Short mmCIF file of C-alpha atoms in Angstrom, two decimals:
data_model
loop_
_atom_site.label_atom_id
_atom_site.label_comp_id
_atom_site.label_asym_id
_atom_site.label_seq_id
_atom_site.Cartn_x
_atom_site.Cartn_y
_atom_site.Cartn_z
CA MET A 658 -19.90 -65.90 27.19
CA ASN A 659 -18.60 -68.50 29.64
CA SER A 660 -20.01 -71.94 29.23
CA THR A 661 -19.95 -72.47 33.03
CA ALA A 662 -21.17 -69.90 35.37
CA PRO A 663 -19.04 -69.15 38.50
CA ALA A 664 -20.03 -71.36 41.47
CA ASN A 665 -19.42 -71.17 45.17
CA HIS A 666 -17.00 -73.67 46.80
CA ALA A 667 -15.50 -74.09 50.22
CA ALA A 668 -12.11 -75.53 51.27
CA ILE A 669 -11.49 -76.55 54.77
CA ASP A 670 -7.84 -77.18 55.95
CA ILE A 671 -7.83 -79.30 59.16
CA GLY A 672 -4.38 -78.72 60.53
CA THR A 673 -2.57 -79.73 63.73
CA ASN A 674 -3.02 -76.26 65.24
CA SER A 675 -5.87 -74.63 63.46
CA ILE A 676 -8.83 -75.36 61.15
CA HIS A 677 -9.33 -72.91 58.36
CA LEU A 678 -12.31 -72.23 56.10
CA LEU A 679 -12.23 -70.48 52.73
CA VAL A 680 -15.45 -69.87 50.74
CA ALA A 681 -15.07 -68.42 47.33
CA GLU A 682 -16.78 -67.93 43.97
CA VAL A 683 -14.68 -69.83 41.41
CA GLY A 684 -14.74 -69.16 37.72
CA GLU A 685 -13.90 -71.62 35.05
CA ASP A 686 -10.62 -69.76 34.34
CA GLY A 687 -9.40 -70.36 37.91
CA GLU A 688 -9.94 -66.93 39.20
CA PHE A 689 -11.88 -66.80 42.46
CA THR A 690 -13.53 -64.14 44.58
CA VAL A 691 -13.21 -64.70 48.33
CA LEU A 692 -16.66 -64.62 50.01
CA THR A 693 -15.56 -65.30 53.56
CA THR A 694 -12.81 -66.91 55.59
CA GLU A 695 -12.83 -68.37 59.14
CA LYS A 696 -10.15 -69.76 61.45
CA GLU A 697 -10.44 -71.64 64.71
CA THR A 698 -7.48 -72.67 66.82
CA VAL A 699 -8.50 -76.14 67.94
CA ARG A 700 -5.08 -77.72 68.53
CA LEU A 701 -5.92 -81.19 67.41
CA GLY A 702 -2.28 -82.26 68.08
CA ASP A 703 -2.13 -80.80 71.51
CA GLY A 704 -1.12 -82.79 74.60
CA PRO A 705 1.77 -85.05 75.60
CA GLY A 706 3.56 -87.34 73.27
CA ASP A 707 4.10 -87.11 69.48
CA ILE A 708 0.51 -86.93 68.17
CA ARG A 709 -0.03 -90.69 68.58
CA LEU A 710 -3.52 -90.11 69.77
CA LEU A 711 -6.08 -87.33 69.34
CA THR A 712 -7.60 -86.57 72.75
CA ASP A 713 -11.33 -86.63 73.21
CA ASP A 714 -11.35 -82.88 73.90
CA ALA A 715 -9.35 -82.15 70.85
CA ILE A 716 -11.66 -84.31 68.63
CA GLU A 717 -14.69 -82.50 70.21
CA ARG A 718 -13.19 -79.11 69.44
CA GLY A 719 -12.40 -80.10 65.95
CA VAL A 720 -15.82 -81.54 65.18
CA HIS A 721 -17.49 -78.54 66.69
CA ALA A 722 -15.47 -76.24 64.47
CA LEU A 723 -16.42 -78.35 61.35
CA ARG A 724 -20.05 -78.16 62.29
CA ARG A 725 -19.87 -74.40 62.41
CA PHE A 726 -17.91 -74.11 59.20
CA LYS A 727 -20.42 -76.35 57.39
CA ALA A 728 -23.16 -74.03 58.45
CA ILE A 729 -21.24 -71.04 57.01
CA ALA A 730 -20.48 -72.87 53.72
CA ASP A 731 -24.19 -73.90 53.47
CA SER A 732 -25.26 -70.33 53.83
CA PHE A 733 -23.34 -69.61 50.60
CA ASP A 734 -24.70 -72.78 48.98
CA ALA A 735 -21.06 -73.85 48.60
CA THR A 736 -19.71 -77.30 47.92
CA ILE A 737 -17.29 -78.34 50.63
CA TYR A 738 -13.86 -79.97 50.10
CA ALA A 739 -12.08 -80.82 53.35
CA VAL A 740 -8.54 -82.15 53.85
CA ALA A 741 -6.75 -83.15 57.04
CA THR A 742 -3.05 -83.06 57.47
CA SER A 743 -0.37 -84.10 60.05
CA ALA A 744 -2.36 -84.61 63.31
CA VAL A 745 -5.12 -86.74 61.72
CA ARG A 746 -2.99 -88.77 59.36
CA GLU A 747 -0.56 -89.80 62.19
CA ALA A 748 -2.94 -90.40 65.07
CA THR A 749 -4.07 -93.99 65.61
CA ASN A 750 -7.58 -92.72 66.14
CA GLY A 751 -7.54 -90.33 63.20
CA GLY A 752 -10.20 -92.49 61.58
CA GLU A 753 -12.56 -91.82 64.49
CA PHE A 754 -12.19 -88.06 63.77
CA VAL A 755 -12.97 -88.64 60.08
CA ARG A 756 -16.05 -90.64 60.93
CA LEU A 757 -17.31 -87.98 63.39
CA ALA A 758 -16.68 -85.29 60.79
CA ALA A 759 -18.76 -87.17 58.22
CA ALA A 760 -21.59 -87.48 60.81
CA VAL A 761 -21.83 -83.69 60.84
CA GLY A 762 -21.83 -83.57 57.02
CA VAL A 763 -18.11 -82.96 56.23
CA ASP A 764 -16.32 -85.65 54.30
CA VAL A 765 -12.60 -85.43 55.01
CA ASP A 766 -9.79 -86.52 52.74
CA VAL A 767 -6.62 -87.29 54.78
CA ILE A 768 -3.68 -86.22 52.56
CA SER A 769 -0.12 -87.34 52.66
CA GLY A 770 2.82 -84.98 53.35
CA PRO A 771 3.95 -84.88 49.62
CA GLU A 772 0.36 -84.36 48.55
CA GLU A 773 0.07 -81.48 51.05
CA ALA A 774 3.23 -79.91 49.57
CA ARG A 775 1.78 -80.16 46.07
CA LEU A 776 -1.39 -78.48 47.07
CA ILE A 777 0.41 -75.66 48.94
CA HIS A 778 2.62 -75.19 45.84
CA LEU A 779 -0.56 -74.82 43.66
CA GLY A 780 -1.90 -72.20 46.02
CA ILE A 781 1.39 -70.25 45.96
CA LEU A 782 1.51 -70.27 42.19
CA GLN A 783 -1.97 -68.79 42.14
CA ALA A 784 -0.78 -65.98 44.46
CA LEU A 785 2.77 -65.11 43.33
CA PRO A 786 4.16 -64.44 39.87
CA VAL A 787 6.88 -67.16 40.24
CA PHE A 788 5.83 -69.75 37.76
CA ASP A 789 9.05 -69.59 35.66
CA GLN A 790 11.44 -69.29 38.62
CA GLN A 791 12.99 -72.26 40.37
CA LEU A 792 11.58 -71.89 43.85
CA ILE A 793 12.03 -73.55 47.27
CA MET A 794 8.78 -73.55 49.25
CA ILE A 795 8.69 -73.90 53.07
CA ASP A 796 5.38 -74.34 54.81
CA ILE A 797 5.50 -74.58 58.70
CA GLY A 798 2.50 -76.10 60.31
CA GLY A 799 1.68 -77.23 63.83
CA GLY A 800 2.66 -80.82 63.27
CA SER A 801 4.71 -80.99 60.03
CA THR A 802 6.78 -78.85 57.70
CA GLU A 803 6.60 -79.20 53.97
CA PHE A 804 9.41 -78.49 51.53
CA LEU A 805 9.14 -78.38 47.74
CA VAL A 806 11.59 -77.26 45.06
CA GLY A 807 9.70 -76.69 41.82
CA LYS A 808 9.77 -74.86 38.49
CA SER A 809 7.12 -74.22 35.86
CA GLY A 810 4.45 -75.85 37.97
CA LYS A 811 6.38 -79.09 38.35
CA SER A 812 7.87 -80.46 41.58
CA LEU A 813 11.55 -81.30 41.31
CA GLY A 814 11.65 -82.62 44.83
CA ALA A 815 9.52 -82.61 47.98
CA ARG A 816 9.83 -83.62 51.57
CA SER A 817 7.53 -83.60 54.54
CA LEU A 818 9.09 -83.66 57.98
CA ARG A 819 7.17 -84.43 61.17
CA ILE A 820 8.26 -81.26 62.86
CA GLY A 821 6.18 -78.13 63.49
CA HIS A 822 5.64 -75.25 65.90
CA LEU A 823 3.15 -77.09 68.10
CA ARG A 824 5.26 -80.31 68.28
CA LEU A 825 8.28 -78.20 69.30
CA THR A 826 6.23 -76.30 71.88
CA ASN A 827 4.90 -79.43 73.49
CA ARG A 828 8.36 -80.96 73.57
CA PHE A 829 10.57 -78.01 74.64
CA PHE A 830 8.39 -75.11 75.67
CA PRO A 831 5.17 -76.45 77.41
CA GLY A 832 2.86 -73.63 78.10
CA GLY A 833 5.14 -71.33 76.20
CA LYS A 834 7.80 -71.18 78.84
CA ILE A 835 11.39 -70.88 77.71
CA ASP A 836 14.84 -70.85 79.16
CA ASP A 837 18.36 -71.00 77.82
CA ASP A 838 18.69 -74.77 78.14
CA SER A 839 15.33 -75.46 76.34
CA LEU A 840 16.20 -72.98 73.54
CA ALA A 841 19.56 -74.74 72.95
CA ALA A 842 18.04 -78.17 73.05
CA CYS A 843 15.42 -77.20 70.58
CA ARG A 844 17.90 -75.87 68.16
CA VAL A 845 20.05 -79.09 68.24
CA TYR A 846 16.85 -81.14 67.75
CA VAL A 847 15.69 -79.09 64.74
CA ARG A 848 19.13 -79.25 63.05
CA ALA A 849 19.05 -82.95 63.30
CA PHE A 850 15.55 -83.24 61.96
CA LEU A 851 16.27 -81.05 58.93
CA VAL A 852 19.10 -83.20 57.69
CA PRO A 853 16.99 -85.42 55.25
CA ALA A 854 15.33 -82.48 53.60
CA VAL A 855 18.54 -80.48 53.29
CA THR A 856 20.35 -83.43 51.84
CA ASP A 857 17.66 -84.15 49.22
CA LEU A 858 16.78 -80.63 48.17
CA LYS A 859 19.49 -78.29 48.72
CA ARG A 860 21.54 -79.70 45.75
CA LEU A 861 18.62 -78.74 43.44
CA GLY A 862 19.19 -75.10 44.04
CA TYR A 863 16.60 -72.26 43.87
CA GLN A 864 16.20 -68.74 42.68
CA ILE A 865 13.53 -67.62 45.21
CA ALA A 866 12.44 -68.84 48.62
CA ILE A 867 8.74 -68.66 49.51
CA GLY A 868 7.22 -69.25 52.87
CA SER A 869 3.51 -69.91 53.69
CA SER A 870 0.95 -70.55 56.36
CA GLY A 871 0.36 -69.16 59.83
CA THR A 872 3.81 -69.25 61.43
CA VAL A 873 5.66 -67.77 58.41
CA GLU A 874 2.81 -65.10 57.96
CA ALA A 875 2.97 -64.16 61.65
CA ILE A 876 6.76 -63.77 61.55
CA GLY A 877 6.61 -61.79 58.37
CA ASP A 878 3.93 -59.52 59.73
CA MET A 879 5.95 -58.78 62.88
CA ILE A 880 9.10 -58.08 60.91
CA ARG A 881 7.15 -55.82 58.49
CA LEU A 882 5.71 -53.91 61.36
CA ARG A 883 9.21 -53.28 62.77
CA THR A 884 10.88 -52.37 59.51
CA HIS A 885 8.07 -50.45 57.77
CA GLY A 886 5.76 -49.48 60.58
CA GLU A 887 2.82 -50.79 58.55
CA ALA A 888 -0.32 -52.34 59.86
CA VAL A 889 -0.03 -56.08 60.41
CA GLY A 890 -1.41 -58.10 57.46
CA ALA A 891 -0.01 -60.46 54.83
CA GLY A 892 0.68 -59.03 51.47
CA LEU A 893 2.60 -59.80 48.32
CA ASP A 894 5.49 -57.53 49.48
CA THR A 895 5.87 -59.08 52.90
CA VAL A 896 9.51 -60.28 53.05
CA ILE A 897 11.50 -62.09 55.78
CA THR A 898 15.22 -61.37 55.73
CA SER A 899 17.72 -63.42 57.67
CA GLY A 900 18.76 -60.28 59.62
CA GLY A 901 15.21 -59.40 60.38
CA LEU A 902 14.48 -62.98 61.62
CA ASP A 903 17.50 -62.88 63.88
CA ASP A 904 16.43 -59.62 65.41
CA LEU A 905 12.85 -60.82 65.97
CA LEU A 906 13.97 -64.07 67.50
CA ASP A 907 16.30 -62.13 69.91
CA GLU A 908 13.27 -60.07 70.99
CA LEU A 909 10.95 -63.00 71.33
CA THR A 910 13.44 -65.06 73.52
CA LYS A 911 13.88 -62.18 75.89
CA TRP A 912 10.61 -62.97 77.54
CA PRO A 913 10.27 -66.30 79.45
CA THR A 914 6.48 -66.75 79.35
CA ALA A 915 3.84 -66.48 76.77
CA ASP A 916 2.04 -63.70 78.78
CA SER A 917 5.22 -61.54 79.07
CA ARG A 918 5.90 -62.08 75.38
CA LEU A 919 2.44 -61.09 74.39
CA LYS A 920 2.68 -57.78 76.32
CA LYS A 921 6.19 -56.91 75.13
CA VAL A 922 6.33 -57.98 71.50
CA SER A 923 4.48 -55.78 69.05
CA GLY A 924 2.21 -57.52 66.54
CA LEU A 925 2.27 -60.89 68.32
CA ALA A 926 -1.19 -62.45 68.26
CA ASP A 927 -2.66 -63.81 71.47
CA LYS A 928 -3.19 -67.35 70.13
CA ARG A 929 0.49 -67.49 68.93
CA ALA A 930 2.20 -66.23 71.97
CA ASP A 931 2.91 -69.72 73.37
CA VAL A 932 3.96 -71.44 69.98
CA ILE A 933 5.81 -68.54 68.24
CA VAL A 934 9.23 -69.40 69.73
CA GLY A 935 9.23 -72.92 68.50
CA GLY A 936 8.07 -71.77 65.04
CA ALA A 937 10.69 -69.00 64.79
CA ILE A 938 13.53 -71.28 65.78
CA LEU A 939 12.38 -73.69 63.20
CA LEU A 940 12.28 -71.05 60.54
CA ASP A 941 15.70 -69.66 61.59
CA GLU A 942 17.32 -73.12 61.32
CA ILE A 943 15.67 -73.60 57.91
CA PHE A 944 17.26 -70.24 56.81
CA ARG A 945 20.67 -71.40 58.00
CA ALA A 946 20.44 -74.90 56.54
CA PHE A 947 19.38 -73.75 53.09
CA GLU A 948 21.41 -70.57 53.23
CA ILE A 949 18.33 -68.35 52.69
CA GLU A 950 18.92 -64.60 52.89
CA ARG A 951 15.41 -63.46 51.75
CA MET A 952 12.06 -65.18 51.77
CA VAL A 953 8.81 -63.89 50.25
CA THR A 954 5.65 -64.86 52.09
CA SER A 955 2.66 -66.16 50.28
CA PRO A 956 -0.99 -65.14 51.27
CA TYR A 957 -2.19 -68.39 49.68
CA ALA A 958 -1.34 -71.91 50.83
CA LEU A 959 -3.14 -75.22 51.42
CA ARG A 960 -6.70 -74.20 51.39
CA GLU A 961 -6.38 -72.11 48.19
CA GLY A 962 -4.60 -75.06 46.60
CA VAL A 963 -7.36 -77.42 47.60
CA LEU A 964 -10.01 -75.06 46.28
CA LEU A 965 -8.34 -74.83 42.87
CA ASP A 966 -7.41 -78.46 42.65
CA ARG A 967 -10.83 -79.85 43.53
CA THR A 968 -12.84 -77.36 41.52
CA LEU A 969 -10.86 -77.22 38.35
CA GLY A 970 -8.77 -80.42 38.53
CA ILE A 971 -5.61 -78.46 37.72
CA GLU A 972 -2.03 -78.33 38.87
CA THR A 973 -0.93 -74.93 37.69
CA GLY A 974 -3.65 -73.84 35.27
CA ARG A 975 -1.75 -75.80 32.62
CA MET A 976 -1.70 -79.39 33.79
CA ARG A 977 -4.76 -81.44 34.65
CA LEU A 978 -4.77 -83.44 37.87
CA SER A 979 -5.35 -86.65 35.95
CA ASP A 980 -2.22 -85.96 33.87
CA LEU A 981 -0.34 -85.16 37.06
CA ARG A 982 -1.35 -88.39 38.75
CA ARG A 983 -0.46 -90.54 35.73
CA ASP A 984 2.84 -88.73 35.30
CA SER A 985 3.89 -89.57 38.89
CA LEU A 986 2.48 -93.15 38.46
CA MET A 987 4.59 -93.80 35.43
CA ARG A 988 7.62 -92.42 37.05
CA MET A 989 7.15 -94.92 39.80
CA VAL A 990 6.70 -97.77 37.30
CA GLU A 991 9.88 -96.76 35.54
CA ALA A 992 11.78 -96.62 38.82
CA PHE A 993 10.64 -100.05 40.19
CA GLU A 994 9.30 -102.30 37.36
CA GLU A 995 11.72 -104.30 35.20
CA ASP A 996 9.00 -105.93 33.03
CA GLN A 997 6.95 -102.98 32.01
CA PRO A 998 5.36 -104.59 28.86
CA HIS A 999 3.81 -107.26 31.22
CA VAL A 1000 2.26 -104.81 33.71
CA LEU A 1001 1.01 -102.56 31.02
CA HIS A 1002 -0.63 -105.43 29.16
CA ALA A 1003 -2.10 -107.03 32.28
CA THR A 1004 -3.49 -103.65 33.38
CA GLU A 1005 -5.15 -103.21 29.91
CA LEU A 1006 -6.83 -106.51 30.35
CA ALA A 1007 -8.01 -105.61 33.86
CA LEU A 1008 -9.43 -102.34 32.57
CA GLY A 1009 -11.25 -104.24 29.88
CA LEU A 1010 -12.79 -106.54 32.51
CA PHE A 1011 -13.65 -103.51 34.66
CA ASP A 1012 -15.61 -101.92 31.82
CA GLN A 1013 -17.52 -105.03 30.87
CA LEU A 1014 -18.47 -105.80 34.46
CA ALA A 1015 -19.75 -102.27 35.14
CA GLU A 1016 -23.41 -103.30 35.39
CA LEU A 1017 -22.42 -105.69 38.23
CA HIS A 1018 -19.90 -103.83 40.22
CA ASP A 1019 -21.56 -100.34 39.88
CA LEU A 1020 -18.28 -98.64 40.77
CA PRO A 1021 -17.55 -95.06 39.66
CA LEU A 1022 -15.06 -94.30 36.86
CA ALA A 1023 -12.66 -92.96 39.57
CA ASP A 1024 -12.19 -96.50 40.68
CA ARG A 1025 -11.06 -97.48 37.16
CA GLU A 1026 -8.13 -95.18 37.73
CA LEU A 1027 -7.28 -96.78 41.01
CA LEU A 1028 -7.44 -100.18 39.28
CA GLU A 1029 -5.06 -98.90 36.67
CA ALA A 1030 -2.57 -97.68 39.33
CA ALA A 1031 -2.74 -100.92 41.23
CA GLY A 1032 -2.26 -102.97 38.02
CA LEU A 1033 0.82 -100.88 37.06
CA LEU A 1034 2.31 -101.13 40.55
CA HIS A 1035 1.38 -104.66 41.55
CA ASN A 1036 4.85 -106.03 41.04
CA VAL A 1037 6.92 -103.14 42.57
CA GLY A 1038 7.56 -105.40 45.57
CA LEU A 1039 9.91 -107.50 43.39
CA PHE A 1040 12.32 -104.60 43.99
CA VAL A 1041 12.66 -105.91 47.56
CA SER A 1042 12.23 -109.63 47.12
CA HIS A 1043 10.32 -112.22 45.05
CA ALA A 1044 9.14 -113.95 48.17
CA ALA A 1045 5.93 -112.29 49.41
CA HIS A 1046 6.42 -109.58 46.84
CA HIS A 1047 2.70 -108.75 46.97
CA GLN A 1048 3.16 -107.69 50.59
CA HIS A 1049 6.21 -105.71 49.70
CA SER A 1050 4.21 -104.05 46.93
CA ASP A 1051 1.61 -103.06 49.49
CA TYR A 1052 4.31 -101.50 51.76
CA ILE A 1053 6.12 -99.65 49.01
CA ILE A 1054 2.94 -98.16 47.58
CA ARG A 1055 1.68 -97.18 51.07
CA ASN A 1056 4.92 -95.52 52.16
CA SER A 1057 6.24 -94.00 48.90
CA ASP A 1058 6.27 -90.26 48.47
CA ARG A 1059 6.27 -90.67 44.64
CA LEU A 1060 2.46 -90.93 44.10
CA THR A 1061 1.44 -87.33 43.59
CA GLY A 1062 -2.22 -86.24 43.47
CA TYR A 1063 -3.70 -89.18 45.35
CA THR A 1064 -5.33 -88.92 48.79
CA GLU A 1065 -4.37 -91.21 51.66
CA ARG A 1066 -7.61 -93.22 51.16
CA GLU A 1067 -6.83 -93.67 47.46
CA ILE A 1068 -3.33 -94.82 48.15
CA ASP A 1069 -4.65 -97.24 50.76
CA ILE A 1070 -7.00 -98.82 48.19
CA ILE A 1071 -4.22 -98.95 45.50
CA ALA A 1072 -1.95 -100.64 47.96
CA GLN A 1073 -4.58 -103.26 49.06
CA VAL A 1074 -5.61 -104.10 45.48
CA ALA A 1075 -1.99 -104.64 44.73
CA ARG A 1076 -1.55 -106.64 47.93
CA TYR A 1077 -4.26 -109.11 46.99
CA HIS A 1078 -3.24 -109.63 43.31
CA ARG A 1079 -1.92 -113.09 44.34
CA ARG A 1080 -1.97 -115.60 47.15
CA SER A 1081 -4.67 -115.49 49.88
CA GLY A 1082 -7.59 -113.06 49.61
CA PRO A 1083 -8.63 -110.42 52.25
CA LYS A 1084 -9.03 -111.81 55.76
CA LYS A 1085 -10.30 -110.33 59.09
CA SER A 1086 -6.80 -110.83 60.39
CA HIS A 1087 -5.30 -108.43 57.93
CA PRO A 1088 -5.24 -105.11 59.79
CA TYR A 1089 -4.98 -102.69 56.80
CA PHE A 1090 -7.90 -104.41 55.11
CA VAL A 1091 -10.06 -104.35 58.19
CA SER A 1092 -9.32 -100.64 58.73
CA LEU A 1093 -11.06 -99.81 55.45
CA SER A 1094 -14.69 -98.78 55.43
CA ARG A 1095 -17.19 -101.58 54.42
CA THR A 1096 -17.73 -99.94 51.04
CA ASP A 1097 -13.92 -99.77 50.47
CA ARG A 1098 -13.51 -103.44 51.49
CA ASP A 1099 -16.04 -104.30 48.79
CA ARG A 1100 -14.22 -102.11 46.41
CA VAL A 1101 -10.95 -103.81 47.12
CA ARG A 1102 -12.50 -107.36 46.60
CA TRP A 1103 -13.83 -106.23 43.18
CA LEU A 1104 -10.73 -104.58 41.94
CA ALA A 1105 -8.34 -107.22 43.25
CA GLY A 1106 -10.58 -109.97 41.93
CA ILE A 1107 -10.40 -108.36 38.46
CA LEU A 1108 -6.72 -107.77 38.60
CA ARG A 1109 -5.95 -111.39 39.53
CA ILE A 1110 -7.65 -112.72 36.45
CA ALA A 1111 -6.04 -110.14 34.21
CA ILE A 1112 -2.55 -110.96 35.53
CA ALA A 1113 -3.22 -114.70 35.10
CA LEU A 1114 -4.18 -114.04 31.49
CA ASP A 1115 -0.62 -112.83 30.87
CA ARG A 1116 1.03 -115.57 32.84
CA THR A 1117 3.75 -116.37 30.32
CA ARG A 1118 4.25 -112.63 29.86
CA SER A 1119 3.94 -112.96 26.04
CA SER A 1120 0.69 -111.10 25.47
CA VAL A 1121 -1.00 -114.12 23.88
CA VAL A 1122 -4.35 -113.01 25.28
CA GLU A 1123 -5.04 -109.91 23.36
CA SER A 1124 -8.36 -108.75 24.84
CA VAL A 1125 -11.22 -110.05 26.99
CA SER A 1126 -15.00 -110.26 26.83
CA VAL A 1127 -17.51 -111.22 29.54
CA GLU A 1128 -20.88 -112.99 29.49
CA ILE A 1129 -23.01 -112.48 32.61
CA TRP A 1130 -25.71 -114.88 33.84
CA SER A 1131 -27.72 -114.76 37.07
CA ASP A 1132 -25.46 -117.47 38.67
CA ARG A 1133 -22.21 -117.37 36.74
CA LEU A 1134 -19.72 -115.29 34.72
CA ARG A 1135 -17.86 -116.41 31.67
CA VAL A 1136 -14.61 -114.48 30.90
CA LEU A 1137 -13.33 -115.21 27.37
CA GLY A 1138 -9.80 -114.31 26.41
CA GLN A 1139 -9.24 -113.59 22.76
CA VAL A 1140 -5.99 -115.31 21.71
CA ALA A 1141 -3.61 -114.27 18.95
CA ALA A 1142 -4.02 -116.53 15.90
CA GLY A 1143 -1.84 -119.70 16.30
CA ALA A 1144 -0.87 -118.82 19.88
CA ASP A 1145 -1.13 -121.24 22.78
CA ALA A 1146 -2.81 -119.81 25.95
CA THR A 1147 -3.23 -123.07 27.85
CA VAL A 1148 -1.12 -121.81 30.72
CA GLU A 1149 -3.04 -118.58 30.88
CA ALA A 1150 -6.44 -120.33 30.96
CA PHE A 1151 -5.32 -122.81 33.69
CA THR A 1152 -3.84 -120.05 35.88
CA ALA A 1153 -6.83 -117.73 35.51
CA ASN A 1154 -9.37 -120.50 36.47
CA ASN A 1155 -7.36 -121.11 39.55
CA ARG A 1156 -7.41 -117.40 40.55
CA CYS A 1157 -11.10 -116.48 39.90
CA ALA A 1158 -12.51 -117.22 43.38
CA LEU A 1159 -12.00 -113.67 44.73
CA LEU A 1160 -13.97 -112.18 41.73
CA GLY A 1161 -16.57 -114.83 42.22
CA THR A 1162 -17.01 -113.75 45.89
CA ALA A 1163 -17.32 -110.15 44.88
CA ALA A 1164 -19.77 -110.84 42.06
CA GLY A 1165 -21.80 -113.55 43.95
CA ARG A 1166 -21.42 -115.96 40.99
CA ASP A 1167 -19.35 -118.78 39.79
CA VAL A 1168 -16.57 -117.63 37.38
CA MET A 1169 -15.06 -119.63 34.57
CA VAL A 1170 -12.36 -118.49 32.12
CA GLU A 1171 -11.92 -119.69 28.62
CA VAL A 1172 -9.55 -118.72 25.83
CA ALA A 1173 -10.04 -118.93 22.12
CA ALA A 1174 -8.75 -117.62 18.88
CA PRO A 1175 -11.01 -115.11 17.22
CA THR A 1176 -13.46 -116.49 14.66
CA THR A 1177 -13.14 -115.33 11.10
#
């Protein structure tokens, strides 16, 4: 008898081209039964430019779709997990979309490109029996394309490129109209864009190529219809060969407009007629760059990965998300941090303070993990320069693709806590801090205030302060550092008392720090 009964959950994937809903009953073993799926082509990233700004119409279409999807999920009494990808994470007004989504009852996590690749990988591993093979995964979306080389559930390398079928259509084939010049220009552009991913990942090698999401599925279905005469539909045996892709591309590019293409190309869906050429050229150039002869298409992708990740906290059915996050965190520490004993010890002191201040800060345990990450990474900016290294730490954390398993919001908080581990505290003139919600700004003040004192209590980097305790009164806090017998922690006490103002602001109390040897 299972200890946990299956429950209903919903995953919403907010892409550049479409928004997808998956509602499923999920068992504790990771198996799930699909209850319903929905898709709405909203084209959040549509319009001129390079997705710098979501148009008012696009936002309205997206929010309308989310309102409808929430009603469907609610009808199944399903918990909703929503993630947004390229269009929302890149647009300067992406935060406005997230706020409007929250107003209709859908909380959206904006995920990074590498995190998107990880979740797609998780979905693929649930769909295909490829766990023990070294695979290369390609997922073509409207605004970005994710690449990942992995084996046994682990990522060996991943890249996210800001290139997708909707971007290419807007740039080269507006309205779906094509000609020889635009086709040639698109190919050159795609080849140049693929260079970073090819350089990083091709050397890793692969045994099997897997493609996922709408563009790849649509191309696979059309090729399958031509080669086998079967009804259109994704399946485990849907395969794209290099020859089949070339033949399909020749057929698609015979027709100069979306309307003529739709009439003449069997199996082409109405809502893909204008964007399919850009997607097919992109896939063809990926085949050429990675020398792919055969690609299996996956019926599962991001939304299935989100469903499994959020409900079971797993990476592959064998590794928990918390383990995955810590593994990526420690790899980043090893890559950037020269004095690991110091950051490890200071972080332990910070976690001790967090635990003992719980009745005041009232922060969830998840924030303890964010504090730990910020503590371990607060000095990575030294890799760039000692001067203003707290600002360099902020930049490195925010822009690194090494932190796997964290959402964009979590990375923002980690970066800001590391940013304020020294020097001036948060100010209204600091744009990244001001862009946080009011709740997250308070969260950063608490976590950075704690971290400042913890780092100060290891000022000489000799671990003389072994642990901390806290006494709380209505108007003040007393932090006591327990010092190793015979050790001198004068420098630590002096430094900590000069760095306690931020914690005092968060706690609304005066803070004093003392150090003492344990009593016997």
